[in-house]
Coordinates of C-alpha atoms and ligand atoms in Angstrom, one line a residue:
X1 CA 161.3 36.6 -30.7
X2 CA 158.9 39.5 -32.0
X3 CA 161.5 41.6 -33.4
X4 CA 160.2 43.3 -37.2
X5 CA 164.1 43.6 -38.3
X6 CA 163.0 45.0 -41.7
X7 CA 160.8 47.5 -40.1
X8 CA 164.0 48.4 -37.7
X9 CA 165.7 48.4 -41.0
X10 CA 163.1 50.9 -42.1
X11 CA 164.2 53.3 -40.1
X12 CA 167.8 53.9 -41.3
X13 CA 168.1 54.4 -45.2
X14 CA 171.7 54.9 -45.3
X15 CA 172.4 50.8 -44.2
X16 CA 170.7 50.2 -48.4
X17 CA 173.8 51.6 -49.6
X18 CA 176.9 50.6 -51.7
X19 CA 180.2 51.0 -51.0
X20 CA 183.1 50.2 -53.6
X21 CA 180.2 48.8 -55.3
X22 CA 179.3 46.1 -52.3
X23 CA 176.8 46.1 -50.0
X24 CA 177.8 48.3 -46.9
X25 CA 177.7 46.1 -44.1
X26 CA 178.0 48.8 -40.9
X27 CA 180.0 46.7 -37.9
X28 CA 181.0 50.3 -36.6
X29 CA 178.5 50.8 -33.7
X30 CA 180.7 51.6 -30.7
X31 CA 182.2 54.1 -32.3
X32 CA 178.9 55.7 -33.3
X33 CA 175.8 54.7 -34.5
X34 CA 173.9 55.4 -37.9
X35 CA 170.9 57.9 -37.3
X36 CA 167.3 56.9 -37.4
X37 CA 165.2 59.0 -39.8
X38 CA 163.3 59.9 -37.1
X39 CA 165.6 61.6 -35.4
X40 CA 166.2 63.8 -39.2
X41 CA 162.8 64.6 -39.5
X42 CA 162.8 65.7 -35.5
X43 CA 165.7 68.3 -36.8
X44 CA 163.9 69.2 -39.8
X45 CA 160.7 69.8 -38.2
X46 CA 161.6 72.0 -35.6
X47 CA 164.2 74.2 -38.5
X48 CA 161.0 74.7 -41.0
X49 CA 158.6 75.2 -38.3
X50 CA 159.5 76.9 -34.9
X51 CA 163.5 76.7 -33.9
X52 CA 163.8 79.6 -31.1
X53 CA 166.7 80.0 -28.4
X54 CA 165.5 78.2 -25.2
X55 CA 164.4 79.2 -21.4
X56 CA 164.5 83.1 -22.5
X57 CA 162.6 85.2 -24.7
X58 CA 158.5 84.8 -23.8
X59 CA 157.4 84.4 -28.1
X60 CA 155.9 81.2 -29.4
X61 CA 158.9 79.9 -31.1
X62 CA 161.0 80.1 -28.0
X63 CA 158.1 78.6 -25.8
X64 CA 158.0 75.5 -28.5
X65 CA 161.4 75.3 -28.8
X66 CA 162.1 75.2 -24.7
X67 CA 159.0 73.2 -23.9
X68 CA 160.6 70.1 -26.5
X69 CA 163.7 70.6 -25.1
X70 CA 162.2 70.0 -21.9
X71 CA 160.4 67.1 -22.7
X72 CA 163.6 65.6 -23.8
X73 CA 164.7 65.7 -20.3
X74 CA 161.8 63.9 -19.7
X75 CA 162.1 61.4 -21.7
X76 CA 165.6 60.7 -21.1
X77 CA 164.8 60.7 -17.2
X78 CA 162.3 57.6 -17.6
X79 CA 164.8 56.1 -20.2
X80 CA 167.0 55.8 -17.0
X81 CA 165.0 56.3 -14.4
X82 CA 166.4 58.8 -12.7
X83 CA 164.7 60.1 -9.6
X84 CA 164.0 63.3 -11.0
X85 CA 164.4 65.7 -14.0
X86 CA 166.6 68.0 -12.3
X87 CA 169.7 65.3 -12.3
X88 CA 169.7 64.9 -15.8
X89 CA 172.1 67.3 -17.3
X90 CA 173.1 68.1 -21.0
X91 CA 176.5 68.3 -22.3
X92 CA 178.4 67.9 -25.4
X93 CA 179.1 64.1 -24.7
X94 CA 179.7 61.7 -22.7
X95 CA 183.7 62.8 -22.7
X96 CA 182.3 66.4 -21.4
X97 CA 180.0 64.6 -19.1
X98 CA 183.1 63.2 -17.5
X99 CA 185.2 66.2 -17.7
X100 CA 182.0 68.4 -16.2
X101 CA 182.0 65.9 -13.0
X102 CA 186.1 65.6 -12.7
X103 CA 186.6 69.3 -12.4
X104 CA 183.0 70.0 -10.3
X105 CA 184.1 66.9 -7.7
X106 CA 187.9 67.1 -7.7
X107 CA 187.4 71.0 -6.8
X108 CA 184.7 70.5 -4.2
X109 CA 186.3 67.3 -2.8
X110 CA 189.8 66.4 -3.5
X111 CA 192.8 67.2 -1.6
X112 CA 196.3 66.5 -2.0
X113 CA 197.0 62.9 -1.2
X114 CA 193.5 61.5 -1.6
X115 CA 193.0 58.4 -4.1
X116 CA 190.8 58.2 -7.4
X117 CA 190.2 54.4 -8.4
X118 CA 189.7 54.3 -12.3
X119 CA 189.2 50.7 -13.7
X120 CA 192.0 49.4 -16.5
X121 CA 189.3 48.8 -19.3
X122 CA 188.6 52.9 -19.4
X123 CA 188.3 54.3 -22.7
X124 CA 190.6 57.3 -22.5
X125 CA 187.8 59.7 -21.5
X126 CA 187.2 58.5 -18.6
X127 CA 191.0 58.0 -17.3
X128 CA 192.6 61.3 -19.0
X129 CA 189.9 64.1 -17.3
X130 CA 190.7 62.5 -13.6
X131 CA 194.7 62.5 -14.5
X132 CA 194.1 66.1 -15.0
X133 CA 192.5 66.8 -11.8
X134 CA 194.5 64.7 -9.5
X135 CA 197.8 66.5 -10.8
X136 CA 196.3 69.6 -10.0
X137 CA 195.1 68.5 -6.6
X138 CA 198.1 66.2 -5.9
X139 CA 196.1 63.5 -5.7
X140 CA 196.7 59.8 -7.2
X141 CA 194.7 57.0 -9.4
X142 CA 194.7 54.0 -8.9
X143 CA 194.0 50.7 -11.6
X144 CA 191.5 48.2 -10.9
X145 CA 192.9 46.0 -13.1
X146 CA 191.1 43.1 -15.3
X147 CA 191.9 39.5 -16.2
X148 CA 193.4 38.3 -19.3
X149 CA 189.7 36.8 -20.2
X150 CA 188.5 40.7 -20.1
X151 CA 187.3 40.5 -16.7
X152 CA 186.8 43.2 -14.2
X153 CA 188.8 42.2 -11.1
X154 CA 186.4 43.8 -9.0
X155 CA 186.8 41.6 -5.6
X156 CA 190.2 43.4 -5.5
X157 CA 188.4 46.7 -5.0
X158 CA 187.4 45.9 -1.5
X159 CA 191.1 46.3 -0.9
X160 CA 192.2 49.2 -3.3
X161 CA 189.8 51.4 -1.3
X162 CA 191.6 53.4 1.9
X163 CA 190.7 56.4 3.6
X164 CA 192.1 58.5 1.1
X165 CA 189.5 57.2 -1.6
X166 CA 187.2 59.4 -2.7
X167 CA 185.7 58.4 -5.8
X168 CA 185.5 55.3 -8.1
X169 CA 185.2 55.8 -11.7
X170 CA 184.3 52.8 -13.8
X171 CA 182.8 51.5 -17.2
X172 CA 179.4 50.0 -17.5
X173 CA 180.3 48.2 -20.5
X174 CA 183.6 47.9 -22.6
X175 CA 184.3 49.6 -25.6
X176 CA 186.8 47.3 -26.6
X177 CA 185.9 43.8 -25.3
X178 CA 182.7 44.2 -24.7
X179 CA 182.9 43.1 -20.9
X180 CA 179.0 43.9 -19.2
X181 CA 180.9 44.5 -15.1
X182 CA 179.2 43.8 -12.4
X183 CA 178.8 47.8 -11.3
X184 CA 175.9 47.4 -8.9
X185 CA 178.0 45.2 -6.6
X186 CA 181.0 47.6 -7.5
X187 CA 178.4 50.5 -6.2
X188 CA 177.8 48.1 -3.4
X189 CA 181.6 47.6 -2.3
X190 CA 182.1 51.5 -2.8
X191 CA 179.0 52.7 -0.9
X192 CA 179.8 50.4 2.0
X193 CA 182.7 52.5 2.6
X194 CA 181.1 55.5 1.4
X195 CA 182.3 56.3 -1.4
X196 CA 181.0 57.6 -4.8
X197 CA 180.8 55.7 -8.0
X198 CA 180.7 57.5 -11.5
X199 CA 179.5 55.4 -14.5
X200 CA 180.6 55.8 -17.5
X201 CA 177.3 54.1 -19.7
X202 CA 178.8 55.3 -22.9
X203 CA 178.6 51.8 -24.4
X204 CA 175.6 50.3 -22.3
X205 CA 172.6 52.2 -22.5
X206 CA 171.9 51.5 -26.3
X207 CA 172.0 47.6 -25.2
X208 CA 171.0 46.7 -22.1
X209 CA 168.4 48.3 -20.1
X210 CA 169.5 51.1 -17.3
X211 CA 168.2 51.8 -13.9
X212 CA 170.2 54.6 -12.5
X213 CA 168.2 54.3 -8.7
X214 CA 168.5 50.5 -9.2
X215 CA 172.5 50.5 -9.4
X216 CA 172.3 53.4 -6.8
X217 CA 175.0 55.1 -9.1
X218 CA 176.4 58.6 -8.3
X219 CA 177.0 59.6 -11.5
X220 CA 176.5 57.9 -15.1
X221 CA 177.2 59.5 -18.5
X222 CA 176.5 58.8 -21.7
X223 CA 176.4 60.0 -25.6
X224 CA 173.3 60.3 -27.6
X225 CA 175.2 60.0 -31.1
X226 CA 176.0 56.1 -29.8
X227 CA 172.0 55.5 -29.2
X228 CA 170.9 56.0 -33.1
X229 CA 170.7 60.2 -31.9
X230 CA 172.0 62.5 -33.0
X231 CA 175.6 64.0 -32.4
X232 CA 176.7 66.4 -30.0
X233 CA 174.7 65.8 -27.3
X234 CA 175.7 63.7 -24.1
X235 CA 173.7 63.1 -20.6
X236 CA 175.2 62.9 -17.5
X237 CA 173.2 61.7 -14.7
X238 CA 174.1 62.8 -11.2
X239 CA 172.5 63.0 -7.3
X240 CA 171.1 65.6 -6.4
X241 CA 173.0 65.8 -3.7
X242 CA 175.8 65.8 -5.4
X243 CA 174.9 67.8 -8.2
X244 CA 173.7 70.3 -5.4
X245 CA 177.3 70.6 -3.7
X246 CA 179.6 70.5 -6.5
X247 CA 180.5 74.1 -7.9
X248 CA 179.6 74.9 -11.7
X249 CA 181.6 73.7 -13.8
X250 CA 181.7 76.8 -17.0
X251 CA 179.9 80.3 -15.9
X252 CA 177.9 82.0 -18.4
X253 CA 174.2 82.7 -19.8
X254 CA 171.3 80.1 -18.1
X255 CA 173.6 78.9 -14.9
X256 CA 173.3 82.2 -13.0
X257 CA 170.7 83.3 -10.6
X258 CA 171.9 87.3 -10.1
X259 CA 175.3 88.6 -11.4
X260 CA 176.7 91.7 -9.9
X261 CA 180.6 92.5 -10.2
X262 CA 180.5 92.1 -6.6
X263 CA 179.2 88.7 -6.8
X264 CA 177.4 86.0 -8.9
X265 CA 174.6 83.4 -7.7
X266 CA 174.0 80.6 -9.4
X267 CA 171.1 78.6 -11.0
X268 CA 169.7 75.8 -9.7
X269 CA 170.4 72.6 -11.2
X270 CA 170.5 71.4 -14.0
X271 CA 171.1 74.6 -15.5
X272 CA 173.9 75.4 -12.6
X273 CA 175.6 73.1 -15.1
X274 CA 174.1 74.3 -18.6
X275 CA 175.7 77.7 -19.3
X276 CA 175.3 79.3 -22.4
X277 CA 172.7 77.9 -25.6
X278 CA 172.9 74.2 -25.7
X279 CA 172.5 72.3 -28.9
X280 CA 168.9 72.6 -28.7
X281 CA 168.3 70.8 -32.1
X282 CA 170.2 67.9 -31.3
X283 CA 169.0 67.4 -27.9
X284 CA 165.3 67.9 -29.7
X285 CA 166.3 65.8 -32.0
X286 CA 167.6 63.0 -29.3
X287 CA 164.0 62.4 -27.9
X288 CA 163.3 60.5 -31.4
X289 CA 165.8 58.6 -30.7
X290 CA 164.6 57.8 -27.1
X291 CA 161.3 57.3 -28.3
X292 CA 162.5 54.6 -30.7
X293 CA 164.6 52.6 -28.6
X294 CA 161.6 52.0 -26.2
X295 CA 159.6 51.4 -28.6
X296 CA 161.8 48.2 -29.7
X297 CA 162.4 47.5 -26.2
X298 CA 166.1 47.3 -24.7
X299 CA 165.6 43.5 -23.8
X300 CA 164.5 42.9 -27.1
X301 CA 167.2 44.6 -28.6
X302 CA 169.6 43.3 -26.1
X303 CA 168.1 39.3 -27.2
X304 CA 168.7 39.9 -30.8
X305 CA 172.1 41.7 -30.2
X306 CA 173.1 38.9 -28.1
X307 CA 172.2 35.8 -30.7
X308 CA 174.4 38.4 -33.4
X309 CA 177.2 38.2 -31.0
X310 CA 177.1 34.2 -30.1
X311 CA 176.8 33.6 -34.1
X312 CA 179.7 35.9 -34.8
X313 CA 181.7 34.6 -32.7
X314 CA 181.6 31.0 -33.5
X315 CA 182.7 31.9 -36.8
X316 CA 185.0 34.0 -36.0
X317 CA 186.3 31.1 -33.8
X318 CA 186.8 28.9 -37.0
X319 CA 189.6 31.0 -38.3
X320 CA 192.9 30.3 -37.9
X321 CA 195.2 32.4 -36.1
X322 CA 191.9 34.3 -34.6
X323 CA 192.5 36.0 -30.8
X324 CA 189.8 37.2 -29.5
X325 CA 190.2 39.6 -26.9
X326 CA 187.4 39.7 -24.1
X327 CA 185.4 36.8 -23.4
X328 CA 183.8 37.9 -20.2
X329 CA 180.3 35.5 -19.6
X330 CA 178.5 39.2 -19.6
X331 CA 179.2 40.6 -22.9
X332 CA 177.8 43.3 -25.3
X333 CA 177.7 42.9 -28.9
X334 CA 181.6 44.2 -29.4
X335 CA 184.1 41.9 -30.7
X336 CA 188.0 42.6 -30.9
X337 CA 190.1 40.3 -32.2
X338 CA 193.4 40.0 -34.1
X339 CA 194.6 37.3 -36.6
X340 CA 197.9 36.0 -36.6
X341 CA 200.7 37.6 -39.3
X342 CA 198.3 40.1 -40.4
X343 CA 198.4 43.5 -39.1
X344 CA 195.0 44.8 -38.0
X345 CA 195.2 48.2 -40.1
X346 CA 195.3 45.9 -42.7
X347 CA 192.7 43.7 -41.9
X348 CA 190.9 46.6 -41.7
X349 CA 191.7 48.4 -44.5
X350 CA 190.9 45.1 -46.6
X351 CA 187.6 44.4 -45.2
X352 CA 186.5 47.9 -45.8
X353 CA 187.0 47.7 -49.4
X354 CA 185.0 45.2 -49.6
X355 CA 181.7 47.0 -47.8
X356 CA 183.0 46.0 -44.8
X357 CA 183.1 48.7 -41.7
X358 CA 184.7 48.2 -39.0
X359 CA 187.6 49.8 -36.8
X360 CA 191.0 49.0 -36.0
X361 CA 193.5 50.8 -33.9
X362 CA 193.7 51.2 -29.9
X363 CA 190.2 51.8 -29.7
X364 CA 191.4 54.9 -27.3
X365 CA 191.5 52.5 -24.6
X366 CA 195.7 52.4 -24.4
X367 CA 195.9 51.0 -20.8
X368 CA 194.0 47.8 -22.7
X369 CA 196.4 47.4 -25.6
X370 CA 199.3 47.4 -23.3
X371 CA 197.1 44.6 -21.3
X372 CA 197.5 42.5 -24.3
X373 CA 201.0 43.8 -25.0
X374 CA 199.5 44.5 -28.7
X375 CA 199.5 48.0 -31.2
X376 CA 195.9 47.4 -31.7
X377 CA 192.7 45.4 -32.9
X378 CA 190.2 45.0 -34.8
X379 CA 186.7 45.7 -33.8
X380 CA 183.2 44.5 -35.1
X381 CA 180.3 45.4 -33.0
X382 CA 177.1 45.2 -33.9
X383 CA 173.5 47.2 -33.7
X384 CA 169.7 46.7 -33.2
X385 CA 169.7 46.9 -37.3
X386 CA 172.7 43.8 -38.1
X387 CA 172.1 40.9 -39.5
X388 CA 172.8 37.1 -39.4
X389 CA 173.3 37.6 -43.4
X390 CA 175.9 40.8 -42.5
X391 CA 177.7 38.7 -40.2
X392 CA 177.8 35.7 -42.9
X393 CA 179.1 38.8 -45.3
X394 CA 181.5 39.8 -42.7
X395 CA 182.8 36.2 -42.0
X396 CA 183.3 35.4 -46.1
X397 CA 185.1 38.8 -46.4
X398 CA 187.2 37.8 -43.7
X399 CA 188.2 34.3 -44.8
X400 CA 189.1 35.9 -48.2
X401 CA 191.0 38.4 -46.6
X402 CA 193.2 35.5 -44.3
X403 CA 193.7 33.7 -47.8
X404 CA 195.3 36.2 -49.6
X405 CA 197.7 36.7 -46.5
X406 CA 198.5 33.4 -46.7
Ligands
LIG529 N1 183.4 56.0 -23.0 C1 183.3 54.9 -23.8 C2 183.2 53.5 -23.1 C3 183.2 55.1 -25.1 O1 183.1 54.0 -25.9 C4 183.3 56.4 -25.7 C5 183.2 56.6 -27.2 N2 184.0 55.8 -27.9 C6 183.4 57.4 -24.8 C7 183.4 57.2 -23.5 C8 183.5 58.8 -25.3 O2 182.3 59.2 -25.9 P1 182.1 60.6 -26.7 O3 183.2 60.6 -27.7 O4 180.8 60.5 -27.3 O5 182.3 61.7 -25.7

């Protein structure tokens, strides 16, 4: 495989670090990623030579500022392919990206008694903003559940769906076990009935490459500070028909057309959906990170992720008292697992001393822990920058860890 990890490397001076006085060995990448220095240097750039408030005042720093903005929508419209720029909207995230569509669709689209299907293996931000809105509305969710090997039960979706459906809401990926689903059949099911699908790519598009007109998805949101970007800025994908009939979801500067106090027309989208001054660094700044990512290549990345994942989790298999949680055939480089009689905070908490990062806890995916029956896990997931010699780290750290519990 042609894939220059020391270059990659290159690209992300914090990873040389000690911590505790070991190597730091970074196994936290689905909670976010480190930030390529190309996405610094984007920021710094555009503070020491021409940072201006965006899409308003006609001087050259504004113009600059606005026209690099824009090209991040651009870029990020290609990096999904997205049928055009105006469907690419920026928020604070993918949890805002959610929250945006829940309110906008529910409002527009969701009476009292209709269904919203949400998958069991959400992350909390995409189960807690439709909770919201179906208590308002008086409507009801309803699980697609998943096996105990991680998988998606999504033949049983045929059935969930009724005439009081009216949207689907589902991961791309798993946060916690790392389960790839099946969502262009899942788009498939739900279309054939008509229905809307909303994505929630948080933990795919930084692994596997995304075609948003291939999948046919409604809507699909994800987080820049995930992708080696920087934080604060999130994407969310939508249809412009879609997009186009669901209300705004703030009011404010950039998303109106005329205000009166009579009456206020709106902006066309996507800045129907922008109000107010965005974080025009970081979305600046998010381009680099666009830029490197397909430069590398998401199948390359995806190949040398995938070889970290088989390797770490042979060894992981030699431990005793090792559970893995998730072992889906389509599976991102996350790993959760739990060893027997030793608690995973402390696992954790051990391993970290020892250079190791990783996370332990629920993951904010609840509805997964009570799958399992179980307070929490531990989670190593690895990045385009890991190593076969971090994993061998990881794995001795491990054993030593297991030993003194013994
Ligand atoms: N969905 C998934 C699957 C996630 O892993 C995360 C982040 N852990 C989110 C949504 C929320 O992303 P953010 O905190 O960037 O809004």
């Amino acid at each position: 495989m042609n894939y220059d990890i020391n270059k990659i490397r290159s690209y992300f001076p914090v990873l040389k670090q000690q911590v505790y006085n070991k190597p730091l060995v970074y196994l936290d990448n689905a909670a976010t990623t480190q930030k390529t220095v190309k996405v610094l240097m984007a920021q710094e750039k555009l503070h020491n030579d021409y940072y201006g408030n965006i899409h308003r005042a006609a001087h050259y720093m504004a113009d600059k500022s606005t026209a690099d903005f824009e090209e991040t929508r651009d870029k990020v419209q290609k990096f999904i392919n997205a049928g055009a720029r105006e469907e690419i909207i920026f928020t604070k995230g993918t949890t805002e990206s959610v929250n945006l569509v829940a309110a906008s669709f529910c409002e527009q689209f969701i009476k009292s008694g209709d269904e919203i299907i949400v998958s069991e293996m959400e992350h909390h931000s995409n189960i807690v903003p439709w909770q919201i809105q179906a208590i308002n509305k008086g409507a009801k969710i309803v699980k697609l559940p998943f096996s105990d090997s991680g998988i998606l039960q999504s033949g049983a979706l045929q059935n969930l769906i009724s005439s009081k459906t009216k949207l689907v809401a589902v991961t791309h990926v798993s946060n916690v076990l790392g389960t790839i689903n099946p969502v262009k059949q899942i788009i498939e099911t739900a279309h054939s009935k008509n229905i809307p699908v909303f994505i929630d790519g948080a933990q795919a598009v930084q692994h596997i490459p995304v075609d948003v007109q291939e999948l046919d998805a409604d809507f699909y949101a994800f987080s820049a500070h995930k992708m080696y970007g920087p934080n604060g800025v999130g994407v969310l994908y939508g249809k412009r028909k879609w997009l186009t009939e669901m209300p705004p979801y703030q009011g404010g500067g950039e998303m109106i057309a005329e205000v009166s106090f009579d009456k206020t027309t709106f902006s066309e989208i996507p800045f129907k959906f922008e109000a107010g001054t965005p974080n025009i660094t970081s979305v600046i700044a998010f381009g680099a990170s666009i830029d490197m990512l397909q430069d590398i290549g998401l199948v390359n990345i995806w190949e040398w992720e995938h070889e970290l994942l088989e390797y770490a989790t042979a060894g992981l298999k030699e431990i005793e008292g090792m559970t893995i949680y998730g072992e889906a055939p389509e599976k991102s480089s996350v790993i959760s697992f739990n060893i027997e009689g030793v608690h995973s905070f402390d696992l954790g908490t051990m391993l970290d001393k020892m250079g190791i990062a990783v996370r332990t806890g629920h993951h904010c995916a609840d509805p997964v822990m009570q799958h399992y029956n179980i307070p929490g896990t531990v989670r190593a997931s690895f990045g385009l920058y890991n190593t076969k010699e971090e994993i061998d780290q990881f794995l001795h750290a491990l054993k030593k860890v297991v030993q003194m519990f013994a």
